[in-house]
PDB file of C-alpha atoms in Angstrom:
ATOM      1  CA  MET A 251     -30.930  13.091  13.343  1.00 43.00           C
ATOM      2  CA  LYS A 252     -27.400  14.243  14.085  1.00 42.00           C
ATOM      3  CA  PRO A 253     -24.689  12.864  11.768  1.00 44.00           C
ATOM      4  CA  ILE A 254     -22.106  10.664  13.448  1.00 43.00           C
ATOM      5  CA  SER A 255     -18.518  11.716  12.927  1.00 38.00           C
ATOM      6  CA  GLN A 256     -15.432   9.765  13.809  1.00 38.00           C
ATOM      7  CA  ASP A 257     -12.369  11.317  15.372  1.00 38.00           C
ATOM      8  CA  ASN A 258      -9.398  10.138  13.324  1.00 38.00           C
ATOM      9  CA  THR A 259      -6.819  12.264  15.114  1.00 36.00           C
ATOM     10  CA  GLN A 260      -5.379   9.258  16.897  1.00 39.00           C
ATOM     11  CA  GLN A 261      -3.439   7.424  14.241  1.00 49.00           C
ATOM     12  CA  ALA A 262      -1.625   4.227  15.016  1.00 59.00           C
ATOM     13  CA  GLN A 263       2.044   4.906  15.512  1.00 81.00           C
ATOM     14  CA  GLU A 264       4.445   3.365  13.068  1.00 89.00           C
ATOM     15  CA  ARG A 265       6.313   0.390  14.526  1.00 93.00           C
ATOM     16  CA  ALA A 266       9.999   0.000  13.698  1.00 95.00           C
ATOM     17  CA  VAL A 267      13.098  -2.080  14.295  1.00 95.00           C
ATOM     18  CA  LEU A 268      16.331  -0.097  14.488  1.00 95.00           C
ATOM     19  CA  VAL A 269      19.517  -1.519  12.960  1.00 95.00           C
ATOM     20  CA  SER A 270      23.135  -0.503  13.479  1.00 93.00           C
ATOM     21  CA  LEU A 271      26.325  -1.718  11.819  1.00 90.00           C
ATOM     22  CA  VAL A 272      29.508  -1.611  13.903  1.00 87.00           C
ATOM     23  CA  LEU A 273      32.579  -1.650  11.672  1.00 83.00           C
ATOM     24  CA  LYS A 274      35.619  -3.391  13.146  1.00 78.00           C
ATOM     25  CA  GLU A 275      38.067  -1.856  10.666  1.00 66.00           C
ATOM     26  CA  ARG A 276      37.592   1.628  12.044  1.00 56.00           C
ATOM     27  CA  GLY A 277      38.395   0.449  15.543  1.00 55.00           C
ATOM     28  CA  ALA A 278      34.861   1.403  16.429  1.00 55.00           C
ATOM     29  CA  ASN A 279      34.379   1.835  20.111  1.00 71.00           C
ATOM     30  CA  ALA A 280      31.473  -0.290  21.349  1.00 74.00           C
ATOM     31  CA  GLU A 281      30.512   2.523  23.704  1.00 79.00           C
ATOM     32  CA  LEU A 282      30.265   5.025  20.832  1.00 84.00           C
ATOM     33  CA  ALA A 283      28.209   2.587  18.759  1.00 84.00           C
ATOM     34  CA  GLU A 284      25.805   2.067  21.664  1.00 88.00           C
ATOM     35  CA  TYR A 285      25.532   5.838  22.207  1.00 90.00           C
ATOM     36  CA  SER A 286      24.753   6.347  18.500  1.00 91.00           C
ATOM     37  CA  LEU A 287      22.064   3.641  18.607  1.00 92.00           C
ATOM     38  CA  GLN A 288      20.456   5.158  21.720  1.00 94.00           C
ATOM     39  CA  GLU A 289      20.447   8.534  20.005  1.00 95.00           C
ATOM     40  CA  LEU A 290      18.699   6.914  17.023  1.00 95.00           C
ATOM     41  CA  VAL A 291      16.066   5.510  19.410  1.00 95.00           C
ATOM     42  CA  ARG A 292      15.405   9.028  20.709  1.00 95.00           C
ATOM     43  CA  LEU A 293      15.249  10.422  17.167  1.00 94.00           C
ATOM     44  CA  ALA A 294      12.744   7.746  16.152  1.00 94.00           C
ATOM     45  CA  GLU A 295      10.589   8.465  19.189  1.00 94.00           C
ATOM     46  CA  THR A 296      10.735  12.183  18.371  1.00 93.00           C
ATOM     47  CA  ALA A 297       9.439  11.356  14.888  1.00 92.00           C
ATOM     48  CA  GLY A 298       6.506   9.485  16.439  1.00 92.00           C
ATOM     49  CA  VAL A 299       7.783   5.964  15.779  1.00 93.00           C
ATOM     50  CA  THR A 300       7.331   3.138  18.290  1.00 94.00           C
ATOM     51  CA  VAL A 301      10.688   1.377  18.601  1.00 95.00           C
ATOM     52  CA  MET A 302      10.035  -2.341  18.924  1.00 95.00           C
ATOM     53  CA  GLU A 303      13.619  -3.578  19.035  1.00 94.00           C
ATOM     54  CA  THR A 304      17.214  -2.663  18.206  1.00 94.00           C
ATOM     55  CA  MET A 305      19.671  -4.890  16.361  1.00 94.00           C
ATOM     56  CA  LYS A 306      23.440  -4.576  15.962  1.00 92.00           C
ATOM     57  CA  GLN A 307      25.879  -6.343  13.707  1.00 90.00           C
ATOM     58  CA  SER A 308      29.670  -6.215  13.834  1.00 88.00           C
ATOM     59  CA  ARG A 309      31.445  -6.650  10.510  1.00 87.00           C
ATOM     60  CA  ASP A 310      34.835  -5.951   8.995  1.00 86.00           C
ATOM     61  CA  ARG A 311      33.196  -3.870   6.267  1.00 88.00           C
ATOM     62  CA  ALA A 312      29.758  -2.893   5.080  1.00 87.00           C
ATOM     63  CA  ASP A 313      28.028  -5.152   2.575  1.00 88.00           C
ATOM     64  CA  SER A 314      27.630  -3.224  -0.681  1.00 89.00           C
ATOM     65  CA  LYS A 315      24.287  -4.897  -1.393  1.00 91.00           C
ATOM     66  CA  TRP A 316      22.504  -4.585   1.984  1.00 89.00           C
ATOM     67  CA  LEU A 317      24.924  -2.794   4.372  1.00 92.00           C
ATOM     68  CA  ILE A 318      24.429  -5.671   6.828  1.00 92.00           C
ATOM     69  CA  GLY A 319      25.091  -9.314   5.984  1.00 89.00           C
ATOM     70  CA  LYS A 320      22.644 -11.626   4.222  1.00 92.00           C
ATOM     71  CA  GLY A 321      22.072 -13.667   7.387  1.00 92.00           C
ATOM     72  CA  LYS A 322      21.274 -10.533   9.393  1.00 94.00           C
ATOM     73  CA  VAL A 323      18.834  -9.449   6.660  1.00 94.00           C
ATOM     74  CA  GLU A 324      17.002 -12.777   7.060  1.00 95.00           C
ATOM     75  CA  GLU A 325      17.027 -12.387  10.859  1.00 95.00           C
ATOM     76  CA  LEU A 326      15.704  -8.832  10.513  1.00 95.00           C
ATOM     77  CA  LYS A 327      12.944 -10.002   8.166  1.00 95.00           C
ATOM     78  CA  GLU A 328      11.824 -12.587  10.713  1.00 95.00           C
ATOM     79  CA  ARG A 329      11.844 -10.081  13.600  1.00 95.00           C
ATOM     80  CA  LEU A 330       9.898  -7.503  11.565  1.00 95.00           C
ATOM     81  CA  ARG A 331       7.252 -10.125  10.845  1.00 95.00           C
ATOM     82  CA  GLU A 332       7.095 -11.317  14.481  1.00 95.00           C
ATOM     83  CA  LEU A 333       6.825  -7.780  15.840  1.00 94.00           C
ATOM     84  CA  ASP A 334       4.414  -6.650  13.107  1.00 93.00           C
ATOM     85  CA  ALA A 335       6.717  -3.702  12.350  1.00 94.00           C
ATOM     86  CA  GLN A 336       6.270  -1.688   9.162  1.00 93.00           C
ATOM     87  CA  THR A 337       9.650   0.068   9.114  1.00 94.00           C
ATOM     88  CA  ALA A 338      13.355  -0.637   9.477  1.00 95.00           C
ATOM     89  CA  ILE A 339      15.493   2.356  10.468  1.00 95.00           C
ATOM     90  CA  PHE A 340      19.250   2.159   9.899  1.00 95.00           C
ATOM     91  CA  ASP A 341      21.797   4.109  11.921  1.00 93.00           C
ATOM     92  CA  GLN A 342      24.072   4.515   8.892  1.00 91.00           C
ATOM     93  CA  GLU A 343      23.415   6.280   5.619  1.00 91.00           C
ATOM     94  CA  LEU A 344      22.239   3.897   2.909  1.00 91.00           C
ATOM     95  CA  SER A 345      22.877   4.111  -0.827  1.00 89.00           C
ATOM     96  CA  GLY A 346      19.985   4.007  -3.275  1.00 87.00           C
ATOM     97  CA  ILE A 347      20.855   0.429  -4.246  1.00 89.00           C
ATOM     98  CA  GLN A 348      20.945  -0.666  -0.601  1.00 91.00           C
ATOM     99  CA  VAL A 349      17.544   0.910   0.065  1.00 90.00           C
ATOM    100  CA  ARG A 350      16.045  -0.814  -2.982  1.00 90.00           C
ATOM    101  CA  ASN A 351      17.582  -4.194  -2.111  1.00 93.00           C
ATOM    102  CA  LEU A 352      16.458  -3.972   1.515  1.00 94.00           C
ATOM    103  CA  GLU A 353      12.915  -2.937   0.532  1.00 92.00           C
ATOM    104  CA  GLU A 354      12.700  -5.914  -1.845  1.00 92.00           C
ATOM    105  CA  ALA A 355      14.128  -8.358   0.710  1.00 93.00           C
ATOM    106  CA  LEU A 356      12.191  -7.121   3.754  1.00 94.00           C
ATOM    107  CA  ASP A 357       8.995  -5.757   2.193  1.00 92.00           C
ATOM    108  CA  VAL A 358       8.886  -2.826   4.640  1.00 93.00           C
ATOM    109  CA  LYS A 359       9.737   0.875   4.525  1.00 93.00           C
ATOM    110  CA  ILE A 360      13.497   1.492   4.846  1.00 93.00           C
ATOM    111  CA  ILE A 361      14.731   4.725   6.432  1.00 93.00           C
ATOM    112  CA  ASP A 362      18.264   5.784   7.282  1.00 92.00           C
ATOM    113  CA  ARG A 363      19.435   8.255   9.925  1.00 93.00           C
ATOM    114  CA  THR A 364      19.609  11.268   7.579  1.00 92.00           C
ATOM    115  CA  GLN A 365      16.116  10.704   6.202  1.00 92.00           C
ATOM    116  CA  LEU A 366      14.754  10.336   9.742  1.00 93.00           C
ATOM    117  CA  ILE A 367      16.279  13.668  10.753  1.00 93.00           C
ATOM    118  CA  LEU A 368      14.872  15.363   7.643  1.00 91.00           C
ATOM    119  CA  ASP A 369      11.428  13.915   8.457  1.00 91.00           C
ATOM    120  CA  ILE A 370      11.626  15.375  11.974  1.00 92.00           C
ATOM    121  CA  PHE A 371      12.501  18.796  10.558  1.00 91.00           C
ATOM    122  CA  ALA A 372       9.672  18.527   8.009  1.00 90.00           C
ATOM    123  CA  GLY A 373       7.164  17.812  10.755  1.00 89.00           C
ATOM    124  CA  ARG A 374       8.282  20.788  12.816  1.00 89.00           C
ATOM    125  CA  ALA A 375       8.771  23.458  10.123  1.00 90.00           C
ATOM    126  CA  LYS A 376       6.168  26.201  10.533  1.00 92.00           C
ATOM    127  CA  THR A 377       7.103  29.120   8.293  1.00 93.00           C
ATOM    128  CA  ARG A 378       6.753  28.972   4.519  1.00 93.00           C
ATOM    129  CA  GLU A 379      10.495  29.544   4.143  1.00 92.00           C
ATOM    130  CA  GLY A 380      11.319  26.785   6.633  1.00 90.00           C
ATOM    131  CA  ILE A 381       8.980  24.342   4.908  1.00 89.00           C
ATOM    132  CA  LEU A 382      10.562  25.111   1.522  1.00 91.00           C
ATOM    133  CA  GLN A 383      14.090  24.692   2.902  1.00 90.00           C
ATOM    134  CA  VAL A 384      13.245  21.303   4.385  1.00 89.00           C
ATOM    135  CA  GLU A 385      11.548  20.189   1.160  1.00 90.00           C
ATOM    136  CA  LEU A 386      14.617  21.245  -0.823  1.00 90.00           C
ATOM    137  CA  ALA A 387      16.881  19.317   1.533  1.00 88.00           C
ATOM    138  CA  GLN A 388      14.649  16.228   1.275  1.00 86.00           C
ATOM    139  CA  HIS A 389      14.551  16.351  -2.519  1.00 88.00           C
ATOM    140  CA  SER A 390      18.322  16.906  -2.722  1.00 85.00           C
ATOM    141  CA  TYR A 391      18.820  13.911  -0.454  1.00 83.00           C
ATOM    142  CA  LEU A 392      16.391  11.658  -2.358  1.00 81.00           C
ATOM    143  CA  LEU A 393      17.595  12.566  -5.872  1.00 81.00           C
ATOM    144  CA  PRO A 394      20.528  10.110  -6.010  1.00 76.00           C
ATOM    145  CA  ARG A 395      18.314   7.427  -4.439  1.00 70.00           C
ATOM    146  CA  LEU A 396      15.892   7.338  -7.359  1.00 70.00           C
ATOM    147  CA  VAL A 397      18.027   4.618  -8.982  1.00 58.00           C
ATOM    148  CA  GLY A 398      15.960   1.745 -10.270  1.00 54.00           C
ATOM    149  CA  HIS A 399      12.790   3.803 -10.650  1.00 51.00           C
ATOM    150  CA  GLY A 400      13.390   4.537 -14.350  1.00 48.00           C
ATOM    151  CA  LYS A 401      10.223   2.844 -15.564  1.00 45.00           C
ATOM    152  CA  ASN A 402       8.102   4.561 -12.916  1.00 47.00           C
ATOM    153  CA  LEU A 403       9.540   7.992 -13.617  1.00 49.00           C
ATOM    154  CA  SER A 404       9.931   7.851 -17.389  1.00 46.00           C
ATOM    155  CA  ARG A 405       7.666   9.703 -19.763  1.00 48.00           C
ATOM    156  CA  LEU A 406       5.381   7.727 -21.997  1.00 49.00           C
ATOM    157  CA  GLY A 407       5.974   9.969 -24.968  1.00 46.00           C
ATOM    158  CA  GLY A 408       7.075  13.404 -25.907  1.00 43.00           C
ATOM    159  CA  GLY A 409       5.954  16.128 -28.215  1.00 41.00           C
ATOM    160  CA  ILE A 410       2.649  17.620 -29.146  1.00 43.00           C
ATOM    161  CA  GLY A 411      -0.352  15.333 -29.492  1.00 41.00           C
ATOM    162  CA  THR A 412       1.172  12.174 -28.051  1.00 42.00           C
TER     163      THR A 412
END
């Protein structure tokens, strides 16, 4: 009897909602903001992500806790649930605190533009040197975002025999 093997090469693509913040204080041109969001859509598709929807919010300044406002976070949470999306991708760079707060509020993976670009490079690096350079860039980028993971990353004890 011949063993049955399954072909697992076709993985389900990750589903995401893309989010952009348009700052009024910088005199942001709506056309430039739209161009940046469309570029993010293409980047996400290059990374193998299925873009379910895009969302924009105009504000005077970024919210230090979530980047976008609390009401938009609630709206995003509802849309992620309705669309069965596992990821939210932000067009702007997020701080470690913002990533942590958004992950807690939305209960999905949070990615910003820089991390998305690094993921694309990581998937396409072929040489050993290229792979190492991308890994170094990813670790350098993630280092300041390890805030709040103290308990997970701390040592249980030190010294010999402990």
